Coordinates of N, CA, C and O in Angstrom, one line a residue:
M1 N 5.3 -2.7 -6.9 CA 4.7 -4.4 -6.5 C 3.8 -4.0 -5.9 O 3.8 -3.7 -4.7
A2 N 2.7 -5.2 -5.9 CA 1.6 -5.1 -5.6 C 1.8 -6.3 -4.0 O 2.5 -7.2 -4.4
K3 N 1.0 -5.9 -3.0 CA 0.9 -6.8 -1.8 C 0.2 -8.1 -2.2 O -0.9 -8.5 -2.9
L4 N 0.9 -9.1 -1.7 CA 0.5 -10.8 -1.4 C -0.5 -10.6 -0.3 O -1.8 -11.3 -1.1
S5 N -0.6 -10.1 0.8 CA -1.1 -10.1 1.8 C -1.0 -8.7 2.9 O 0.0 -8.5 2.8
A6 N -2.2 -8.4 3.2 CA -2.0 -7.7 4.3 C -2.9 -8.0 6.0 O -3.7 -8.9 5.9
N7 N -2.3 -7.0 6.6 CA -3.2 -7.1 7.6 C -4.0 -6.3 7.8 O -4.5 -5.1 7.6
Y8 N -5.4 -6.9 8.3 CA -6.4 -6.2 8.3 C -7.6 -6.0 9.6 O -7.1 -6.8 10.2
E9 N -8.6 -4.8 9.8 CA -8.9 -5.2 11.5 C -10.6 -5.1 10.8 O -10.3 -3.9 10.2
A10 N -11.3 -5.6 11.3 CA -12.7 -5.3 10.8 C -13.6 -5.4 12.0 O -13.6 -6.0 13.4
V11 N -14.4 -4.4 12.4 CA -15.3 -4.1 13.2 C -16.7 -3.6 12.8 O -16.8 -2.8 12.2
F12 N -17.6 -5.0 13.2 CA -19.1 -4.9 13.5 C -20.1 -4.4 14.6 O -19.3 -5.0 15.6
I13 N -21.2 -3.6 14.4 CA -22.2 -4.0 15.5 C -22.9 -5.0 14.8 O -24.0 -4.3 13.9
I14 N -23.5 -5.6 15.9 CA -24.7 -6.4 15.5 C -25.7 -5.8 16.3 O -25.9 -4.9 17.4
D15 N -27.4 -5.8 15.7 CA -28.2 -5.5 16.6 C -28.9 -5.9 17.5 O -28.7 -7.3 17.7
P16 N -29.1 -5.3 18.4 CA -29.4 -5.4 20.0 C -30.6 -6.1 20.0 O -30.6 -7.2 21.0
R17 N -31.1 -6.2 18.7 CA -32.7 -6.7 19.0 C -32.5 -8.4 18.5 O -33.6 -9.0 19.3
K18 N -31.4 -8.9 18.3 CA -31.1 -10.0 17.9 C -30.7 -10.9 19.5 O -29.9 -10.2 20.3
N19 N -31.3 -12.4 19.0 CA -31.1 -12.8 20.8 C -29.9 -13.4 20.8 O -29.0 -13.2 19.8
E20 N -29.5 -14.1 21.9 CA -28.1 -14.6 22.0 C -27.8 -15.6 20.7 O -26.5 -15.5 19.8
E21 N -28.8 -16.4 20.4 CA -28.6 -17.0 19.5 C -28.1 -16.9 18.2 O -27.2 -17.0 17.5
D22 N -28.8 -15.8 18.1 CA -28.6 -15.2 16.5 C -27.4 -14.6 17.0 O -26.5 -14.4 15.5
T23 N -27.1 -13.5 18.0 CA -25.8 -12.9 17.8 C -24.5 -13.8 17.7 O -23.4 -13.7 16.5
A24 N -24.8 -15.1 18.6 CA -23.5 -16.1 18.2 C -23.4 -16.5 16.7 O -22.5 -17.1 16.5
A25 N -24.4 -16.5 16.3 CA -24.6 -17.3 14.8 C -24.1 -16.7 13.7 O -22.9 -16.9 13.2
L26 N -24.3 -15.0 14.1 CA -23.6 -13.9 13.3 C -22.2 -14.1 13.2 O -21.1 -14.1 12.4
V27 N -21.6 -14.0 14.5 CA -20.2 -14.0 14.9 C -19.5 -15.2 14.5 O -18.5 -15.2 13.6
E28 N -20.3 -16.5 14.5 CA -19.3 -17.4 14.0 C -19.5 -17.7 12.5 O -18.4 -17.7 11.9
K29 N -20.7 -17.0 12.0 CA -20.1 -16.9 10.5 C -19.5 -16.1 9.8 O -18.9 -16.3 8.7
F30 N -19.3 -15.0 10.1 CA -17.9 -14.4 9.8 C -16.6 -14.5 10.3 O -15.4 -14.5 9.7
K31 N -16.8 -15.4 11.3 CA -15.2 -15.8 12.0 C -15.1 -17.1 10.8 O -14.2 -17.2 10.5
T32 N -16.0 -17.8 10.3 CA -15.9 -18.9 9.6 C -15.3 -18.6 8.2 O -14.3 -19.0 7.7
L33 N -16.1 -17.8 7.7 CA -15.9 -16.7 6.5 C -14.3 -16.4 6.4 O -13.8 -16.6 5.7
C34 N -13.8 -15.9 7.5 CA -12.6 -15.4 7.3 C -11.5 -16.0 7.9 O -10.4 -16.5 7.3
E35 N -11.3 -17.5 8.4 CA -10.8 -18.9 8.3 C -10.5 -18.9 7.5 O -9.3 -19.8 7.2
S36 N -11.6 -19.3 6.4 CA -11.6 -20.0 5.1 C -10.8 -19.3 4.2 O -10.5 -19.5 2.7
N37 N -10.7 -17.9 3.9 CA -10.3 -16.6 3.2 C -8.7 -15.8 3.9 O -8.1 -15.6 2.8
A38 N -8.6 -16.6 5.0 CA -7.5 -15.3 5.3 C -6.8 -16.3 6.4 O -7.2 -17.3 7.3
T39 N -5.6 -15.7 7.1 CA -4.7 -16.4 8.3 C -4.8 -15.7 9.2 O -5.0 -14.1 9.3
Q40 N -4.2 -16.3 10.4 CA -4.4 -15.5 11.5 C -5.5 -14.5 12.4 O -5.4 -13.5 12.3
V41 N -6.4 -15.3 12.3 CA -8.0 -14.8 12.9 C -7.6 -14.6 14.1 O -8.0 -15.7 14.5
E42 N -8.2 -13.7 14.4 CA -8.9 -13.6 15.8 C -10.1 -12.7 16.1 O -10.0 -12.2 15.3
V43 N -10.8 -13.0 16.9 CA -11.9 -12.9 17.0 C -12.2 -11.8 18.4 O -12.0 -12.9 19.7
D44 N -12.3 -10.9 18.8 CA -12.5 -10.2 20.1 C -13.9 -9.5 20.1 O -14.4 -8.9 19.4
E45 N -15.1 -10.5 21.0 CA -16.4 -9.8 21.1 C -16.5 -8.6 22.5 O -16.1 -9.2 23.5
W46 N -16.8 -7.8 21.9 CA -16.7 -6.2 23.1 C -18.1 -6.9 23.9 O -17.9 -5.9 24.9
G47 N -18.9 -7.1 23.4 CA -19.9 -7.2 24.5 C -21.1 -6.2 23.3 O -20.5 -5.2 22.7
K48 N -22.0 -5.8 24.5 CA -23.3 -4.6 24.3 C -22.2 -3.2 24.4 O -21.5 -3.3 25.9
R49 N -22.5 -2.4 24.0 CA -21.8 -0.9 24.1 C -22.8 0.1 23.7 O -23.7 -0.3 22.7
H50 N -22.7 1.8 24.2 CA -23.7 2.6 24.0 C -22.9 2.9 22.6 O -21.9 2.8 22.1
L51 N -24.1 3.1 21.9 CA -23.5 3.8 20.3 C -23.1 5.3 20.4 O -24.2 5.9 21.3
A52 N -22.6 6.1 19.9 CA -22.2 7.5 19.7 C -23.3 8.4 19.5 O -23.5 9.5 19.8
Y53 N -24.5 7.8 18.6 CA -25.4 8.4 18.0 C -26.3 7.2 17.7 O -26.0 5.7 17.3
P54 N -27.8 7.3 17.9 CA -28.5 6.2 17.3 C -28.8 5.5 16.0 O -28.3 6.7 15.1
I55 N -28.7 4.6 15.8 CA -28.7 3.4 14.2 C -29.8 2.7 14.4 O -30.5 2.4 15.0
E56 N -31.0 3.0 13.4 CA -32.1 2.4 13.4 C -32.7 2.9 14.6 O -33.4 1.7 14.7
D57 N -32.6 3.6 15.2 CA -33.4 4.0 16.5 C -32.9 2.9 17.6 O -33.5 3.4 18.8
Q58 N -31.7 2.7 17.2 CA -31.1 1.8 18.8 C -29.8 2.6 19.4 O -29.2 3.6 18.6
T59 N -29.6 2.3 20.2 CA -28.7 3.3 21.4 C -27.6 2.3 21.6 O -26.8 3.0 22.1
E60 N -28.0 0.9 21.1 CA -26.6 -0.1 22.1 C -26.9 -0.9 21.0 O -27.3 -0.8 19.8
G61 N -25.4 -1.4 20.8 CA -25.0 -2.4 19.9 C -23.9 -3.1 20.4 O -23.2 -3.5 21.3
H62 N -24.1 -4.7 19.9 CA -23.1 -5.7 20.3 C -22.0 -5.4 19.7 O -21.8 -6.0 18.2
Y63 N -21.0 -5.2 20.1 CA -19.6 -5.0 18.9 C -18.7 -6.6 18.7 O -17.9 -7.2 19.8
V64 N -18.0 -6.3 17.9 CA -17.3 -7.5 17.4 C -15.5 -7.5 16.8 O -16.0 -6.5 15.7
R65 N -14.9 -7.3 17.0 CA -13.6 -6.9 16.5 C -13.1 -8.4 15.8 O -12.5 -9.5 16.7
M66 N -12.2 -8.0 14.9 CA -12.2 -9.3 13.9 C -10.3 -8.7 13.5 O -10.2 -7.5 12.9
T67 N -9.4 -9.0 13.4 CA -8.0 -9.3 12.9 C -7.7 -10.5 12.0 O -8.0 -11.4 12.5
F68 N -7.1 -10.0 10.9 CA -7.0 -11.4 10.2 C -6.1 -10.3 9.1 O -5.3 -9.5 8.8
T69 N -5.4 -12.0 8.4 CA -4.1 -11.5 7.5 C -4.7 -12.2 6.0 O -4.9 -13.3 6.1
A70 N -4.9 -11.3 4.8 CA -5.6 -11.6 3.7 C -4.8 -11.3 2.4 O -4.4 -9.8 2.1
A71 N -5.6 -11.7 1.5 CA -5.2 -10.7 -0.1 C -5.9 -9.7 -0.1 O -7.0 -10.1 0.6
P72 N -5.4 -8.6 -0.8 CA -6.4 -7.6 -0.9 C -7.7 -7.8 -1.2 O -8.7 -6.7 -1.1
A73 N -8.2 -8.8 -2.4 CA -9.4 -8.8 -2.5 C -10.4 -9.4 -1.2 O -11.5 -8.8 -1.8
F74 N -9.8 -9.9 -0.2 CA -10.8 -10.6 0.4 C -11.6 -9.3 1.2 O -12.7 -9.2 1.3
P75 N -10.9 -8.5 1.8 CA -12.0 -7.4 2.5 C -12.5 -6.5 1.8 O -14.0 -6.7 1.9
A76 N -12.5 -6.4 0.2 CA -13.9 -6.2 -0.2 C -15.1 -7.0 -0.3 O -16.2 -6.4 -0.3
E77 N -14.4 -8.7 -0.4 CA -16.3 -9.3 -0.4 C -16.6 -9.5 0.8 O -17.7 -9.4 1.1
L78 N -15.8 -9.3 1.7 CA -16.3 -9.3 3.5 C -17.0 -8.2 3.7 O -18.5 -8.2 4.0
D79 N -16.9 -7.0 3.3 CA -17.4 -5.7 2.9 C -19.0 -5.8 2.7 O -19.5 -5.6 3.0
R80 N -18.7 -6.0 1.4 CA -20.4 -6.2 0.6 C -20.8 -7.3 1.3 O -22.4 -7.4 1.5
I81 N -20.2 -8.2 2.2 CA -21.3 -9.5 2.6 C -21.5 -8.7 4.2 O -22.9 -8.7 3.9
F82 N -20.8 -7.7 4.9 CA -21.8 -7.2 5.8 C -22.8 -6.4 5.4 O -23.9 -6.3 6.1
R83 N -22.3 -5.7 4.6 CA -23.9 -4.7 3.9 C -25.2 -5.5 3.4 O -26.1 -4.9 3.4
I84 N -25.0 -6.6 3.1 CA -26.3 -7.6 2.7 C -26.6 -8.4 3.7 O -27.8 -8.8 4.0
T85 N -25.8 -8.6 5.2 CA -26.5 -9.3 6.0 C -27.7 -8.4 6.7 O -27.1 -7.1 7.1
D86 N -28.5 -8.9 7.3 CA -29.8 -8.5 8.3 C -28.7 -8.6 9.4 O -28.2 -9.7 10.3
G87 N -28.8 -7.7 10.0 CA -28.2 -8.0 11.7 C -27.5 -6.8 11.6 O -26.7 -6.6 13.0
I88 N -26.5 -6.4 10.7 CA -25.4 -5.8 11.2 C -26.0 -4.4 10.7 O -26.6 -4.0 10.1
L89 N -25.9 -3.7 12.1 CA -25.7 -1.9 11.7 C -25.1 -1.1 11.1 O -25.0 -0.1 10.4
R90 N -23.7 -1.4 11.9 CA -22.0 -0.5 10.8 C -21.4 -2.2 10.8 O -20.9 -2.5 11.8
S91 N -20.5 -1.6 9.7 CA -19.5 -1.9 9.8 C -18.0 -1.3 9.3 O -18.3 -0.4 8.3
I92 N -16.6 -1.7 9.9 CA -15.5 -1.1 8.7 C -14.7 -1.8 9.1 O -14.4 -2.8 9.7
I93 N -13.5 -1.9 7.9 CA -12.5 -2.5 7.9 C -11.5 -1.8 7.5 O -11.6 -1.0 6.6
V94 N -10.1 -1.8 8.0 CA -9.2 -1.1 7.8 C -7.7 -2.0 7.6 O -7.8 -2.8 8.4
C95 N -7.2 -1.3 7.0 CA -5.8 -1.9 6.7 C -5.1 -1.6 7.6 O -4.4 -0.3 7.8
L96 N -4.2 -2.2 8.3 CA -3.2 -2.3 9.7 C -1.6 -1.4 9.1 O -1.2 -0.7 9.7
D97 N -1.4 -2.3 8.2 CA -0.2 -1.8 7.3 C -0.1 -0.9 6.5 O 1.4 -0.1 7.3
E98 N -1.0 0.4 6.7 CA -1.0 1.5 6.3 C -0.6 2.4 7.1 O -1.3 2.5 8.4

């Protein structure tokens, strides 16, 4: 039987060249998107951290971790939006139930 919902964790890295207002706007955009499509949304901003390897000539990035419960179709859409959003260096979404 297919799952109706599952617990997910998404971590994304925002380009450090963005100013504080743009960074806050991106975090709020994804928080609002999750709140409208998922439940039990928690956002944890880790702030600027050193990257393991340079991405687009950057050695730092602003890390954000979100956990949420959603239907299986939503993480695919969230991943698509991460990929087309300017200012997102990297993102990953993991199902915590597996």
